[in-house]
Coordinates of C-alpha atoms and ligand atoms in Angstrom, one line a residue:
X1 CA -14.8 103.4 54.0
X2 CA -16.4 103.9 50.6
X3 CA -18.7 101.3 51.0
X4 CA -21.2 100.3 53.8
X5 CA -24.0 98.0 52.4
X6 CA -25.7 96.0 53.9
X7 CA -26.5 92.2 52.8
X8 CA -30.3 91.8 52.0
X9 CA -29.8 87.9 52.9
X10 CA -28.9 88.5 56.5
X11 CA -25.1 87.8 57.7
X12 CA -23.5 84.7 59.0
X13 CA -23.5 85.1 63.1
X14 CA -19.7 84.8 63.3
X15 CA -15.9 84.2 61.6
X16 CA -16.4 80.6 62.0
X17 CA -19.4 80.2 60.7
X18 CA -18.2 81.7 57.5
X19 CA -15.2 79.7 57.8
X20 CA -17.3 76.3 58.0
X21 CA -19.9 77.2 55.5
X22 CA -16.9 77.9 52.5
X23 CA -15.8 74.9 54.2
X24 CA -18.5 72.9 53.9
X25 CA -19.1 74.2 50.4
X26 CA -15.6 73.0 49.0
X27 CA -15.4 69.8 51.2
X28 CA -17.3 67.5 48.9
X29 CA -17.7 64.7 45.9
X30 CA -14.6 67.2 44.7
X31 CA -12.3 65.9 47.5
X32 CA -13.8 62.4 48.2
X33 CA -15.2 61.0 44.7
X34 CA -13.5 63.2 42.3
X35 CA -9.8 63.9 43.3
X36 CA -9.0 60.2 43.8
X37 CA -10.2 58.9 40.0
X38 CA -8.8 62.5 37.9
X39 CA -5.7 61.7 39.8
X40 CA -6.0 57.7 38.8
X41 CA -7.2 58.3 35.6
X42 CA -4.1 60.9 34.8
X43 CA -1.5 58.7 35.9
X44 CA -0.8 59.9 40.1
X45 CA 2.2 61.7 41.0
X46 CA 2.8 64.3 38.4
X47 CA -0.9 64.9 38.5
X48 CA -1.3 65.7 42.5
X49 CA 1.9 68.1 41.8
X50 CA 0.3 70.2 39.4
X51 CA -2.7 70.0 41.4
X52 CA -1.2 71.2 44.4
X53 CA 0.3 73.9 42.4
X54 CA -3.1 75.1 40.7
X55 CA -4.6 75.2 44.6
X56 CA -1.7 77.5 46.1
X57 CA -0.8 79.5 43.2
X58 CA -4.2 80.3 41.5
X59 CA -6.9 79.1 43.8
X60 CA -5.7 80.8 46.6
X61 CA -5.4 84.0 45.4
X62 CA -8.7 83.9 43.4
X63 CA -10.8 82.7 46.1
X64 CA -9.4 85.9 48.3
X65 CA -10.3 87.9 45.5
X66 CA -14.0 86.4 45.5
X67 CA -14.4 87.0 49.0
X68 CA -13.3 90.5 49.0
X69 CA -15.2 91.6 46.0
X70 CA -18.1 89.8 47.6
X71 CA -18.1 91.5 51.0
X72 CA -17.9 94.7 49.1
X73 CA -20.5 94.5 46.7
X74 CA -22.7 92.7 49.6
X75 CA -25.2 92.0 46.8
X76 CA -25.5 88.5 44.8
X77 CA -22.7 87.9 42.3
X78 CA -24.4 89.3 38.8
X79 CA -25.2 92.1 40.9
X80 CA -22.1 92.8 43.0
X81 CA -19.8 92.5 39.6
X82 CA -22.0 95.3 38.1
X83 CA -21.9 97.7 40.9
X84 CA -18.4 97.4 41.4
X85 CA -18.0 97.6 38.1
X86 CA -19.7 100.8 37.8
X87 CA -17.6 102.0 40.7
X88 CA -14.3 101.0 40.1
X89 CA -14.1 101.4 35.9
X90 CA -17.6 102.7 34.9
X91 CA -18.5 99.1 33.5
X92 CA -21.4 97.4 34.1
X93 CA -20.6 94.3 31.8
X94 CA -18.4 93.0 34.6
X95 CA -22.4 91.8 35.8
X96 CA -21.5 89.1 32.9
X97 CA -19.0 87.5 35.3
X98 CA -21.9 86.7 38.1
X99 CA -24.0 85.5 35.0
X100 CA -21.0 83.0 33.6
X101 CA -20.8 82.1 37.6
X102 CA -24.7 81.4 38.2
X103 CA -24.3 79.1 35.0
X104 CA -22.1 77.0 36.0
X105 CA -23.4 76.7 39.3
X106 CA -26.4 75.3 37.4
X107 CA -24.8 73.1 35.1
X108 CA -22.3 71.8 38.1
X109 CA -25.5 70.9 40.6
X110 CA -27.0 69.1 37.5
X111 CA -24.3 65.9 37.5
X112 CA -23.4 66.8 41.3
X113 CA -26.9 65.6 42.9
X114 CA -26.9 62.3 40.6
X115 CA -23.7 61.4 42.3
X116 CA -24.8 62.8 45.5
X117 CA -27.5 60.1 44.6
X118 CA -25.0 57.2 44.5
X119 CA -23.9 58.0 47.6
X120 CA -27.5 57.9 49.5
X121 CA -28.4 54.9 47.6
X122 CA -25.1 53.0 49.0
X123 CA -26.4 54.3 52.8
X124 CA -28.9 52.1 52.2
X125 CA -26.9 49.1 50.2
X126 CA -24.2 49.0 53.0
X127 CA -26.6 49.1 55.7
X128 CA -28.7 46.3 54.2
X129 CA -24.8 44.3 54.9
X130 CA -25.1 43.9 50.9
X131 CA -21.7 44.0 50.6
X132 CA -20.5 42.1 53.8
X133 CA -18.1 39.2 52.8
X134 CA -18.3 39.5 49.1
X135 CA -15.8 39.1 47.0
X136 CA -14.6 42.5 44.9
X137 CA -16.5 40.8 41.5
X138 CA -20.0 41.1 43.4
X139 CA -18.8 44.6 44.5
X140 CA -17.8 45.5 41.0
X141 CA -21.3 43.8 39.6
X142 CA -23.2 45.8 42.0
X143 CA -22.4 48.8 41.1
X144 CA -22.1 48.6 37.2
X145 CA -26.3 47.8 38.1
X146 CA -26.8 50.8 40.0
X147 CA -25.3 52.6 37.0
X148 CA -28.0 50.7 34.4
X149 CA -30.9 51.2 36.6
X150 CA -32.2 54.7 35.4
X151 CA -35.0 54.8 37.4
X152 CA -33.4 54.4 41.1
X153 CA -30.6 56.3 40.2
X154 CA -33.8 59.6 39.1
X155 CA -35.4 59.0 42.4
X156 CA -31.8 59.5 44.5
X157 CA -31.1 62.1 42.3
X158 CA -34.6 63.5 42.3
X159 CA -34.4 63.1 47.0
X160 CA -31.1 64.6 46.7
X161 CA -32.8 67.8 44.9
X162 CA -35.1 67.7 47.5
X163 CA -32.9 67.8 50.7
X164 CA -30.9 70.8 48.9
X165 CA -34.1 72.9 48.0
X166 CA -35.1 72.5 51.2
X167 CA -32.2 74.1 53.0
X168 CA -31.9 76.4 50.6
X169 CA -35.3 77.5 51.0
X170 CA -34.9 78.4 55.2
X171 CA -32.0 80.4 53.9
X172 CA -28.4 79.9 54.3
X173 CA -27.6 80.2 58.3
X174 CA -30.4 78.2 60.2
X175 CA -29.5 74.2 59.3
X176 CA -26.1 74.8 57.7
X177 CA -24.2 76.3 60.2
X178 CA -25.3 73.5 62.7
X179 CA -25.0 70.9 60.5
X180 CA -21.3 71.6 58.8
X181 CA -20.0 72.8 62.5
X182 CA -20.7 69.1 63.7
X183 CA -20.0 67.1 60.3
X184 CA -17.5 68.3 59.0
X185 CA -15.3 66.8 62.0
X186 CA -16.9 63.5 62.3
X187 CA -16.2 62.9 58.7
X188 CA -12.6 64.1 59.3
X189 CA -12.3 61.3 62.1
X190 CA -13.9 58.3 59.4
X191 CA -11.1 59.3 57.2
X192 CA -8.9 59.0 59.3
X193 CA -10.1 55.4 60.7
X194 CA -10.2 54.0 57.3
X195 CA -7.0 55.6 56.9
X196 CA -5.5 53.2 60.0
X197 CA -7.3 50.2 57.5
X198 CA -5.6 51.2 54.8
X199 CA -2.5 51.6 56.1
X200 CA -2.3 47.7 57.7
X201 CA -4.4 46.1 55.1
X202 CA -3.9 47.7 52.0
X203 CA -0.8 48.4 49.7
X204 CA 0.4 51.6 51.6
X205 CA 3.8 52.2 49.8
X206 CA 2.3 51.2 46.4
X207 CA 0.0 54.4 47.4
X208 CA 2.5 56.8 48.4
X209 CA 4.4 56.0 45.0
X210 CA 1.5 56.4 42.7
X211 CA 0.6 59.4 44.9
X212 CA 3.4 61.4 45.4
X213 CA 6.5 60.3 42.9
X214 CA 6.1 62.7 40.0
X215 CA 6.2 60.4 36.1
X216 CA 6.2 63.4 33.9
X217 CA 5.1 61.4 31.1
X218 CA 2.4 60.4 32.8
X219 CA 1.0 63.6 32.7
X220 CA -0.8 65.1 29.2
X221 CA -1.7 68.7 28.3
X222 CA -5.4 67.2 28.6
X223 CA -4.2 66.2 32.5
X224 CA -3.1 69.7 33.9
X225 CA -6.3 71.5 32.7
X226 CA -7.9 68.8 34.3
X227 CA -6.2 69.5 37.4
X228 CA -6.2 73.1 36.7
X229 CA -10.1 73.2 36.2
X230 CA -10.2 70.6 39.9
X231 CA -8.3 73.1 41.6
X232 CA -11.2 75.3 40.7
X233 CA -13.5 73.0 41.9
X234 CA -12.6 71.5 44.8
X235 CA -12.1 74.9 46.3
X236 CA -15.7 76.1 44.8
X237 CA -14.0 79.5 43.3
X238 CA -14.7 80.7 39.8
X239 CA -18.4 80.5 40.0
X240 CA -19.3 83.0 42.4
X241 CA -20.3 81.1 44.9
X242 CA -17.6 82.2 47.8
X243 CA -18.6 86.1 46.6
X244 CA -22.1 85.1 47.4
X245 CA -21.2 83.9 51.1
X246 CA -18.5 86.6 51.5
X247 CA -21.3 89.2 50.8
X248 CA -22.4 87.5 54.2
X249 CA -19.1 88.2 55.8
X250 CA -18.8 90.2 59.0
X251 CA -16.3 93.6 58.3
X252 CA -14.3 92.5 60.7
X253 CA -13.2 88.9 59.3
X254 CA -9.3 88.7 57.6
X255 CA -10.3 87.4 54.3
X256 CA -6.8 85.8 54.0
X257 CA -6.3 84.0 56.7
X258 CA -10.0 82.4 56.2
X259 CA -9.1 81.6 52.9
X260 CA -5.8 80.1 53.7
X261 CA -7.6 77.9 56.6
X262 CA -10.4 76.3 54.0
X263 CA -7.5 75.9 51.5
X264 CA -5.5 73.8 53.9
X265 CA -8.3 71.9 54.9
X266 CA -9.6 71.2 51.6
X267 CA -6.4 70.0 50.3
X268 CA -6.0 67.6 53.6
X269 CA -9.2 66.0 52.4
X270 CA -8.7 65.2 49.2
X271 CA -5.1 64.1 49.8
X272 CA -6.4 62.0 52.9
X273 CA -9.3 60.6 50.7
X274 CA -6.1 59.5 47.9
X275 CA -4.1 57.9 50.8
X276 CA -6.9 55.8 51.6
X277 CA -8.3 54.9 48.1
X278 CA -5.2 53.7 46.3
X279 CA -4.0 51.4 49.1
X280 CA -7.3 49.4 48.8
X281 CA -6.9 49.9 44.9
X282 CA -3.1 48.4 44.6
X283 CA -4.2 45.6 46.9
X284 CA -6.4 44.2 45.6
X285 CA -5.6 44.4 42.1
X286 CA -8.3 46.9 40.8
X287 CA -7.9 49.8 38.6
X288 CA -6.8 53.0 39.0
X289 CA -7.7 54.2 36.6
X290 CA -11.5 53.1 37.2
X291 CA -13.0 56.5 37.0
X292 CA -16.1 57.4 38.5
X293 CA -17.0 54.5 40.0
X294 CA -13.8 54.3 41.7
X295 CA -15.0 55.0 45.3
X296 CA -18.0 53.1 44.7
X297 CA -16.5 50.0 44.0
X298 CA -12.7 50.7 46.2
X299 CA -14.4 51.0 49.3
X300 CA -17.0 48.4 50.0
X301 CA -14.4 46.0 48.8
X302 CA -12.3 47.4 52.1
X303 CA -15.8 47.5 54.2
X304 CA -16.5 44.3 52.9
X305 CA -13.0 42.8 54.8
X306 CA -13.3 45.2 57.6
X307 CA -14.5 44.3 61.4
X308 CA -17.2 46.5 61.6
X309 CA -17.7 46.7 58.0
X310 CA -21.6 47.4 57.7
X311 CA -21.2 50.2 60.5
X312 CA -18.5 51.8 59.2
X313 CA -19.7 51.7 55.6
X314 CA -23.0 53.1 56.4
X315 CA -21.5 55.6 58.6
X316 CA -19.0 56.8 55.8
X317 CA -21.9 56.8 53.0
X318 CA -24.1 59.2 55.3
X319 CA -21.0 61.4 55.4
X320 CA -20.4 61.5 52.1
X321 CA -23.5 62.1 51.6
X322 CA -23.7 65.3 53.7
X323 CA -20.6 66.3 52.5
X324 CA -22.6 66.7 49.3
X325 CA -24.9 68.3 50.5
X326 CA -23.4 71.4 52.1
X327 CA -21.6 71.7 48.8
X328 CA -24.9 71.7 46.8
X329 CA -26.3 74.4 48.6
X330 CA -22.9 76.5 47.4
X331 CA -23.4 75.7 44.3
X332 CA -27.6 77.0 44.2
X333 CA -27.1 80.3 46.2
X334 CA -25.7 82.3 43.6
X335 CA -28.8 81.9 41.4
X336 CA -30.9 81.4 44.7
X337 CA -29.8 85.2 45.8
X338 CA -30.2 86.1 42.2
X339 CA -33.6 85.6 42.1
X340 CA -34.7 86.6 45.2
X341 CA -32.6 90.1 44.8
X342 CA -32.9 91.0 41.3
X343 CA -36.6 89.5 40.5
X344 CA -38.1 89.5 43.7
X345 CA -38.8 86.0 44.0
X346 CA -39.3 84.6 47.7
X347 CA -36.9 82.2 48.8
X348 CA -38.6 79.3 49.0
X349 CA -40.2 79.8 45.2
X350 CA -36.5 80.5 44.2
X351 CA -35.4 77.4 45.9
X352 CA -38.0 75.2 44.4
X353 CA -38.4 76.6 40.5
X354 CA -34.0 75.9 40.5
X355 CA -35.1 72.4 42.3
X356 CA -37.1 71.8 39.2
X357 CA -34.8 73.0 36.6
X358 CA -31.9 71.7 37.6
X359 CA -33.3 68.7 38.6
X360 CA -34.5 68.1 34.9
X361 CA -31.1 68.9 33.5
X362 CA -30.0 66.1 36.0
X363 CA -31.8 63.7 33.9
X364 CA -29.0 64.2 31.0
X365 CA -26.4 62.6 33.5
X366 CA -28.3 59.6 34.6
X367 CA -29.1 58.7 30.9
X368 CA -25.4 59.1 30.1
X369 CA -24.4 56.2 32.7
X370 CA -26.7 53.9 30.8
X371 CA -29.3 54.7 27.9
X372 CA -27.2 57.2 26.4
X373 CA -24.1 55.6 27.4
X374 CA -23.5 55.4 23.3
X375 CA -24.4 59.2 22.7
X376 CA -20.4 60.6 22.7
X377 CA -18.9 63.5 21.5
X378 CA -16.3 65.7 22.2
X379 CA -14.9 64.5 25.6
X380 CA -17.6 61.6 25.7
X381 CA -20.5 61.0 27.2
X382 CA -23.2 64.0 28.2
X383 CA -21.6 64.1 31.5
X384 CA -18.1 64.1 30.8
X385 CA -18.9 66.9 28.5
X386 CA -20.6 69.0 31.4
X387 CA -18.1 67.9 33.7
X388 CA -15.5 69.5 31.2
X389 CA -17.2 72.5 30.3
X390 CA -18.1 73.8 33.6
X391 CA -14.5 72.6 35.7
X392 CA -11.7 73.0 33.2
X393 CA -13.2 75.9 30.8
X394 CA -15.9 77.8 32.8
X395 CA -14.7 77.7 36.4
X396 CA -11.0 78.9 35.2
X397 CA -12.2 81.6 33.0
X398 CA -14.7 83.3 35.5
X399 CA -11.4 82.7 38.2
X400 CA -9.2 84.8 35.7
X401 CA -12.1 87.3 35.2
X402 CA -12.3 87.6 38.7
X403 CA -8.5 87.8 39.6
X404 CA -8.2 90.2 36.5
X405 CA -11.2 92.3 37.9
X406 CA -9.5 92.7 41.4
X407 CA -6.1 93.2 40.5
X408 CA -6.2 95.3 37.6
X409 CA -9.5 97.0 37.6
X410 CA -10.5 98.0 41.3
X411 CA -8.0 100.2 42.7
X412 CA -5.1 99.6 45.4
X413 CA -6.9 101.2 47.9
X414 CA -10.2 99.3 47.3
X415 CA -8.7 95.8 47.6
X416 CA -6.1 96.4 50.5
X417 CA -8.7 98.0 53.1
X418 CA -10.9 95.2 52.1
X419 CA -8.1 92.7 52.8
X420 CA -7.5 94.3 56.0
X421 CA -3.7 93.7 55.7
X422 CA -2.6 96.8 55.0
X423 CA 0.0 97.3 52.2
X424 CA 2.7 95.2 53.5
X425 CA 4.6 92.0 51.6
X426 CA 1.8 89.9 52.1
X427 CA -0.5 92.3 50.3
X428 CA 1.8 92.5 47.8
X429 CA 2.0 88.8 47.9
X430 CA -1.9 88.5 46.5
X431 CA -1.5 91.2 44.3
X432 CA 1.3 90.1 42.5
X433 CA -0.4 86.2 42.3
X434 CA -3.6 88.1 41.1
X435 CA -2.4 90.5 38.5
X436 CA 0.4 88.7 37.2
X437 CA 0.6 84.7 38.3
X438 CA -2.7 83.7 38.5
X439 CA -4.0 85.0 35.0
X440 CA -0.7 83.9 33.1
X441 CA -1.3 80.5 34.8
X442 CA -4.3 80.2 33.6
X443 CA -3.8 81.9 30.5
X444 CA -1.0 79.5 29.9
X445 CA -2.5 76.6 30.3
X446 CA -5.7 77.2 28.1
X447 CA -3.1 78.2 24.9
X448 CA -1.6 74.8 25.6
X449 CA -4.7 73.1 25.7
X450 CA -6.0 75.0 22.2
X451 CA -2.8 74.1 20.1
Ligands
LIG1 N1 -16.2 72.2 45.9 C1 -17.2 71.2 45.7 C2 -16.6 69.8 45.9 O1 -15.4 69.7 45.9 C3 -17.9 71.3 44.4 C4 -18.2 72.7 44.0 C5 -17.7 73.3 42.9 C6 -18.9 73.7 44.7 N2 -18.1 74.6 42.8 C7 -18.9 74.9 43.9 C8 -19.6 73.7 45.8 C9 -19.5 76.0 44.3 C10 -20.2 74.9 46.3 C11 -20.1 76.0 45.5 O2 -17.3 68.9 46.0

């Protein structure tokens, strides 16, 4: 084999552990919060298609690519894209790729842990039974005041910042592994509970029809790079941050059938999240459309009606919440093993200086839910524009960089005795989706969205 680093971070202990941290990185607000308003606010069925689409055809294929480059290079991103780089073509810039990656990692953390926020302020409102009996108005009232109350939502932000630094800062394996092996189920099971809800109480087929029959017109150039860019996100590819944990990955590991399993998984969630949002939605006459506060306001209206209502809400928020969590930690390691490789920071002073920065930057989205709310440009507010810039420009071009990179640029023999699968039709498969599909998807896509 040409190459036999070794990780400086340490390695995860098995398969599955790998398998439940990516997991655990891509289950998250993406799946839970995100997927159900994009899809509501882009008009359902022909949105979910293209969605579905963007996940099997591009996602896929780049998220193998991430993992294999990753375990090869077995340094952090800016790192491993140089010294590949070096080895495959002579070209160092390819470092610029981990640098776009570390970015957006930053930039996404920034609006990520003020929603994470919502969602550990709302442990605390359904547990206090705030919501229990009241009508959907109160719901609706209540959170529209969360939203205008700067300070609490900085101080849930500013504990969310807090809870991720300080995994971060033990290093990846100790808390995670535990944690994600043991929540990631029990969050699986809630989902499905509230799915049983929504199926009796709510407006079931009104769901399925919003969800899953396609209305074209429905569907703007705006709405598929918006589910191209999700695709991205959900998954936690074009950022580097599954190279980072694949540089963690035992030799031994298929990369493809790992991916495949977080892929499937991931895509269950969010599409198990939908089917229980929109039936509460439909039935009780709220909007779709709602946008980020869809979650927030759909289901305490459902806990609100629901035997059990306090305790299941609670339960679901602390989920959520966790959820988050193991995804914000993702999102940090890039810069986190930056730091510690390349500058020679300690952990825990990496951990905490990217605490501080991106916590600050955080400060930009709280302001845009209320004393900035006025302050639009572009795609709107501050946080929309974030929101855009990192998911539907810089996640899809650092996926195409990537792809690009290992289909065209490290050689065959490189990639398939990384991939472990031999040369056979289903390493042709990947190659074929990474040199060709993949890029001219996203290629596509981004021309559309410029003219
Ligand atoms: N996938 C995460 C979610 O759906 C968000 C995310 C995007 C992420 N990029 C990431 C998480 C990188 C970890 C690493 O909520």
């Amino acid at each position: 084999m040409a190459s036999k680093r070794e990780s400086i971070q340490g390695m995860w202990s098995s398969r599955l552990a790998f398998v439940l941290a990516v997991t655990g990185s891509a289950v998250g607000l993406g799946n839970i919060w995100k997927f159900p308003y994009i899809a509501g606010e882009n008009g359902g069925g022909a949105f979910v298609l293209v969605y579905l689409l963007c996940v099997f055809l591009i996602g896929l294929p780049v998220m193998m690519s991430e993992i294999l480059i990753g375990r090869r290079g077995r340094r952090n991103p800016v790192e491993t894209m140089r010294l590949l780089g070096e080895e495959e073509s002579g070209q160092g810039a390819w470092s610029l790729v981990g640098g776009l990656g570390i970015a957006a990692g930053i930039l996404i953390l920034s609006f990520y842990s003020v929603i994470a926020g919502w969602a550990l302020a709302y442990i605390f409102k359904s547990g206090a039974a705030t919501f229990a009996g009241e009508s959907k108005t109160v719901i609706e009232a209540t959170f529209d005041n969360h939203l205008a109350d700067w300070k609490a939502q900085l101080l849930w932000h500013g504990a969310f910042m807090v809870m991720t630094v300080f995994v971060v800062a033990q290093g990846v394996q100790k808390g995670l592994e535990r944690a994600v092996r043991f929540l990631m189920p029990a969050l699986l099971l809630l989902l499905l509970v509230l799915l049983g809800y929504a199926m009796k109480q709510g407006d079931f087929s009104g769901a399925l029809d919003f969800m899953f029959t396609p209305k074209w017109d429905a569907l703007s150039v705006d709405g598929v790079i918006i589910a191209l860019g999700h695709a991205f996100f959900t998954l936690s590819v074009g950022m580097g941050a599954v190279m980072a944990y694949g540089a963690y990955l035992p030799e031994d590991a298929s990369i493809g059938s790992t991916s495949i399993a977080v892929v499937l998984a991931d895509t269950g969630i969010a599409l198990l999240s939908g089917l229980v949002i929109f039936p509460i939605v439909f039935q009780n006459g709220l909007d779709p459309a709602g946008g980020p506060g869809l979650i927030f306001q759909t289901l305490p209206v459902a806990f609100a009606q629901m035997k059990g209502g306090v305790f299941f809400g609670t339960l679901f928020f602390i989920l959520l919440s966790f959820a988050a969590w193991t995804s914000a930690i993702g999102l940090i390691e890039p810069a986190a093993a930056w730091l510690t490789e390349q500058r020679k920071v300690s952990r825990p002073a990496a951990a905490a200086l990217l605490g501080v920065v991106i916590g600050g930057l955080g400060i930009l989205t709280v302001l845009s839910f209320n004393v900035l709310s006025d302050f639009t440009f572009a795609r709107g507010t501050i946080f929309d524009n974030i929101d855009f810039l990192t998911s539907s420009i810089m996640l899809p071009l650092g996926g195409m960089l990537i792809v690009l990179f290992a289909g065209w640029v490290m050689c065959r023999n490189s990639t398939s005795e990384e991939l472990g699968i031999g040369t056979g039709v289903r390493y042709q498969a990947w190659r074929f989706l990474s040199r060709f599909l993949a890029p001219a998807g996203i290629l596509y896509i981004f021309v559309k969205e410029v003219f």
